[in-house]
Amino acid sequence: MITFGGIMKLQMEKLGIKQAALAKELNIARTTVTAYCNDKRQPDFDMMKKICHRLNINLPQVMALSQYDNEDMILHDDYEYKVNQAARKIKKEEQQRFLKAVSFLSDMLKEHKE
């Protein structure tokens, strides 16, 4: 089961944000951030909005946590979410072709930037 605390932890790790730094930014105690990350406490809605904004977490998807079984669906921007959705709809036998196509497009974009 995905929890808000688990999502916070994963995103903080991904972004390289320490609990003390987040606490300072949000003007709350570090122990409060720790309690949120460990699901010992739940933030109120206003604090949840602030946390989601700072950590780039999709708040509407967090509000519907029970619909998701993968935190990747919540931790990324709308573009990545749509790619994830498309990938989940592909039949097992087509997944390798899909991955090759995504890899090809990714490589093409990298070459274009250089």
PDB file of C-alpha atoms in Angstrom:
ATOM      1  CA  MET A   1       0.000   0.000   0.000  1.00  0.00           C
ATOM      2  CA  ILE A   2       1.297   3.411  -0.940  1.00  0.00           C
ATOM      3  CA  THR A   3       1.348   5.973   1.841  1.00  0.00           C
ATOM      4  CA  PHE A   4       1.945   9.695   1.752  1.00  0.00           C
ATOM      5  CA  GLY A   5       4.943   9.244   4.038  1.00  0.00           C
ATOM      6  CA  GLY A   6       6.440   6.677   1.691  1.00  0.00           C
ATOM      7  CA  ILE A   7       5.950   8.992  -1.250  1.00  0.00           C
ATOM      8  CA  MET A   8       7.579  11.839   0.667  1.00  0.00           C
ATOM      9  CA  LYS A   9      10.597   9.690   1.532  1.00  0.00           C
ATOM     10  CA  LEU A  10      11.083   8.498  -2.040  1.00  0.00           C
ATOM     11  CA  GLN A  11      10.780  11.969  -3.507  1.00  0.00           C
ATOM     12  CA  MET A  12      13.060  13.553  -0.917  1.00  0.00           C
ATOM     13  CA  GLU A  13      15.669  10.916  -1.689  1.00  0.00           C
ATOM     14  CA  LYS A  14      15.246  11.445  -5.431  1.00  0.00           C
ATOM     15  CA  LEU A  15      15.660  15.216  -5.053  1.00  0.00           C
ATOM     16  CA  GLY A  16      18.421  14.958  -2.459  1.00  0.00           C
ATOM     17  CA  ILE A  17      16.452  16.893   0.153  1.00  0.00           C
ATOM     18  CA  LYS A  18      17.193  16.232   3.814  1.00  0.00           C
ATOM     19  CA  GLN A  19      14.460  16.238   6.443  1.00  0.00           C
ATOM     20  CA  ALA A  20      16.034  19.171   8.281  1.00  0.00           C
ATOM     21  CA  ALA A  21      16.154  21.269   5.100  1.00  0.00           C
ATOM     22  CA  LEU A  22      12.529  20.509   4.242  1.00  0.00           C
ATOM     23  CA  ALA A  23      11.459  21.287   7.797  1.00  0.00           C
ATOM     24  CA  LYS A  24      13.213  24.641   7.663  1.00  0.00           C
ATOM     25  CA  GLU A  25      11.601  25.508   4.302  1.00  0.00           C
ATOM     26  CA  LEU A  26       8.155  24.572   5.609  1.00  0.00           C
ATOM     27  CA  ASN A  27       8.741  26.262   8.972  1.00  0.00           C
ATOM     28  CA  ILE A  28       8.014  23.099  10.948  1.00  0.00           C
ATOM     29  CA  ALA A  29      10.097  20.895  13.244  1.00  0.00           C
ATOM     30  CA  ARG A  30      12.338  18.229  11.745  1.00  0.00           C
ATOM     31  CA  THR A  31      10.631  15.708  14.012  1.00  0.00           C
ATOM     32  CA  THR A  32       7.335  16.605  12.322  1.00  0.00           C
ATOM     33  CA  VAL A  33       8.825  15.845   8.901  1.00  0.00           C
ATOM     34  CA  THR A  34      10.167  12.574  10.320  1.00  0.00           C
ATOM     35  CA  ALA A  35       6.704  11.713  11.656  1.00  0.00           C
ATOM     36  CA  TYR A  36       5.160  12.453   8.232  1.00  0.00           C
ATOM     37  CA  CYS A  37       7.781  10.326   6.439  1.00  0.00           C
ATOM     38  CA  ASN A  38       7.220   7.433   8.839  1.00  0.00           C
ATOM     39  CA  ASP A  39       3.419   7.742   8.672  1.00  0.00           C
ATOM     40  CA  LYS A  40       3.237   8.447  12.406  1.00  0.00           C
ATOM     41  CA  ARG A  41       1.374  11.674  11.626  1.00  0.00           C
ATOM     42  CA  GLN A  42      -0.525  12.997   8.636  1.00  0.00           C
ATOM     43  CA  PRO A  43      -0.163  16.614   7.538  1.00  0.00           C
ATOM     44  CA  ASP A  44      -3.264  18.758   7.310  1.00  0.00           C
ATOM     45  CA  PHE A  45      -4.400  19.680   3.818  1.00  0.00           C
ATOM     46  CA  ASP A  46      -2.583  23.024   3.681  1.00  0.00           C
ATOM     47  CA  MET A  47       0.682  21.426   4.753  1.00  0.00           C
ATOM     48  CA  MET A  48       0.160  18.572   2.293  1.00  0.00           C
ATOM     49  CA  LYS A  49      -0.224  21.141  -0.504  1.00  0.00           C
ATOM     50  CA  LYS A  50       3.033  22.817   0.538  1.00  0.00           C
ATOM     51  CA  ILE A  51       4.866  19.503   0.719  1.00  0.00           C
ATOM     52  CA  CYS A  52       3.551  18.388  -2.662  1.00  0.00           C
ATOM     53  CA  HIS A  53       4.494  21.710  -4.248  1.00  0.00           C
ATOM     54  CA  ARG A  54       8.011  21.641  -2.808  1.00  0.00           C
ATOM     55  CA  LEU A  55       8.647  17.984  -3.664  1.00  0.00           C
ATOM     56  CA  ASN A  56       6.952  18.070  -7.085  1.00  0.00           C
ATOM     57  CA  ILE A  57       4.355  15.487  -6.096  1.00  0.00           C
ATOM     58  CA  ASN A  58       1.051  15.379  -7.973  1.00  0.00           C
ATOM     59  CA  LEU A  59      -1.477  16.399  -5.311  1.00  0.00           C
ATOM     60  CA  PRO A  60      -4.670  15.245  -7.099  1.00  0.00           C
ATOM     61  CA  GLN A  61      -3.183  11.776  -7.472  1.00  0.00           C
ATOM     62  CA  VAL A  62      -2.126  11.764  -3.816  1.00  0.00           C
ATOM     63  CA  MET A  63      -5.707  12.576  -2.880  1.00  0.00           C
ATOM     64  CA  ALA A  64      -6.779   9.443  -4.771  1.00  0.00           C
ATOM     65  CA  LEU A  65      -4.027   7.156  -3.422  1.00  0.00           C
ATOM     66  CA  SER A  66      -6.279   4.121  -3.275  1.00  0.00           C
ATOM     67  CA  GLN A  67      -6.532   4.148  -7.088  1.00  0.00           C
ATOM     68  CA  TYR A  68      -2.809   3.683  -7.560  1.00  0.00           C
ATOM     69  CA  ASP A  69      -0.595   0.744  -6.818  1.00  0.00           C
ATOM     70  CA  ASN A  70       2.670   2.304  -7.920  1.00  0.00           C
ATOM     71  CA  GLU A  71       4.257   5.413  -6.458  1.00  0.00           C
ATOM     72  CA  ASP A  72       5.819   6.164  -9.864  1.00  0.00           C
ATOM     73  CA  MET A  73       2.363   7.250 -10.973  1.00  0.00           C
ATOM     74  CA  ILE A  74       2.399   9.979  -8.336  1.00  0.00           C
ATOM     75  CA  LEU A  75       5.995  11.140  -8.263  1.00  0.00           C
ATOM     76  CA  HIS A  76       6.346  12.337 -11.805  1.00  0.00           C
ATOM     77  CA  ASP A  77       5.018  15.142 -13.879  1.00  0.00           C
ATOM     78  CA  ASP A  78       2.007  14.781 -16.163  1.00  0.00           C
ATOM     79  CA  TYR A  79       4.092  13.765 -19.191  1.00  0.00           C
ATOM     80  CA  GLU A  80       5.746  10.867 -17.383  1.00  0.00           C
ATOM     81  CA  TYR A  81       2.403   9.882 -15.894  1.00  0.00           C
ATOM     82  CA  LYS A  82       0.911   9.631 -19.397  1.00  0.00           C
ATOM     83  CA  VAL A  83       3.845   7.530 -20.619  1.00  0.00           C
ATOM     84  CA  ASN A  84       3.382   5.257 -17.593  1.00  0.00           C
ATOM     85  CA  GLN A  85      -0.320   4.960 -18.354  1.00  0.00           C
ATOM     86  CA  ALA A  86       0.406   4.042 -21.976  1.00  0.00           C
ATOM     87  CA  ALA A  87       2.995   1.473 -20.920  1.00  0.00           C
ATOM     88  CA  ARG A  88       0.543  -0.224 -18.555  1.00  0.00           C
ATOM     89  CA  LYS A  89      -1.981  -0.674 -21.368  1.00  0.00           C
ATOM     90  CA  ILE A  90       0.462  -2.496 -23.636  1.00  0.00           C
ATOM     91  CA  LYS A  91       0.138  -6.231 -23.893  1.00  0.00           C
ATOM     92  CA  LYS A  92       2.982  -8.262 -22.409  1.00  0.00           C
ATOM     93  CA  GLU A  93       4.174  -9.440 -25.827  1.00  0.00           C
ATOM     94  CA  GLU A  94       4.435  -5.819 -27.059  1.00  0.00           C
ATOM     95  CA  GLN A  95       6.357  -4.415 -24.077  1.00  0.00           C
ATOM     96  CA  GLN A  96       9.825  -4.959 -25.555  1.00  0.00           C
ATOM     97  CA  ARG A  97       8.874  -3.105 -28.751  1.00  0.00           C
ATOM     98  CA  PHE A  98       7.457  -0.259 -26.665  1.00  0.00           C
ATOM     99  CA  LEU A  99      10.649  -0.018 -24.592  1.00  0.00           C
ATOM    100  CA  LYS A 100      12.792   0.005 -27.738  1.00  0.00           C
ATOM    101  CA  ALA A 101      10.659   2.808 -29.184  1.00  0.00           C
ATOM    102  CA  VAL A 102      10.884   4.871 -25.997  1.00  0.00           C
ATOM    103  CA  SER A 103      14.648   4.282 -25.829  1.00  0.00           C
ATOM    104  CA  PHE A 104      15.011   5.292 -29.478  1.00  0.00           C
ATOM    105  CA  LEU A 105      13.064   8.507 -28.906  1.00  0.00           C
ATOM    106  CA  SER A 106      15.054   9.279 -25.769  1.00  0.00           C
ATOM    107  CA  ASP A 107      18.365   8.798 -27.608  1.00  0.00           C
ATOM    108  CA  MET A 108      17.110  10.932 -30.473  1.00  0.00           C
ATOM    109  CA  LEU A 109      16.220  13.763 -28.099  1.00  0.00           C
ATOM    110  CA  LYS A 110      19.616  13.551 -26.375  1.00  0.00           C
ATOM    111  CA  GLU A 111      21.383  13.817 -29.748  1.00  0.00           C
ATOM    112  CA  HIS A 112      19.223  16.792 -30.667  1.00  0.00           C
ATOM    113  CA  LYS A 113      20.218  18.640 -27.455  1.00  0.00           C
ATOM    114  CA  GLU A 114      23.939  18.117 -28.100  1.00  0.00           C
TER     115      GLU A 114
END
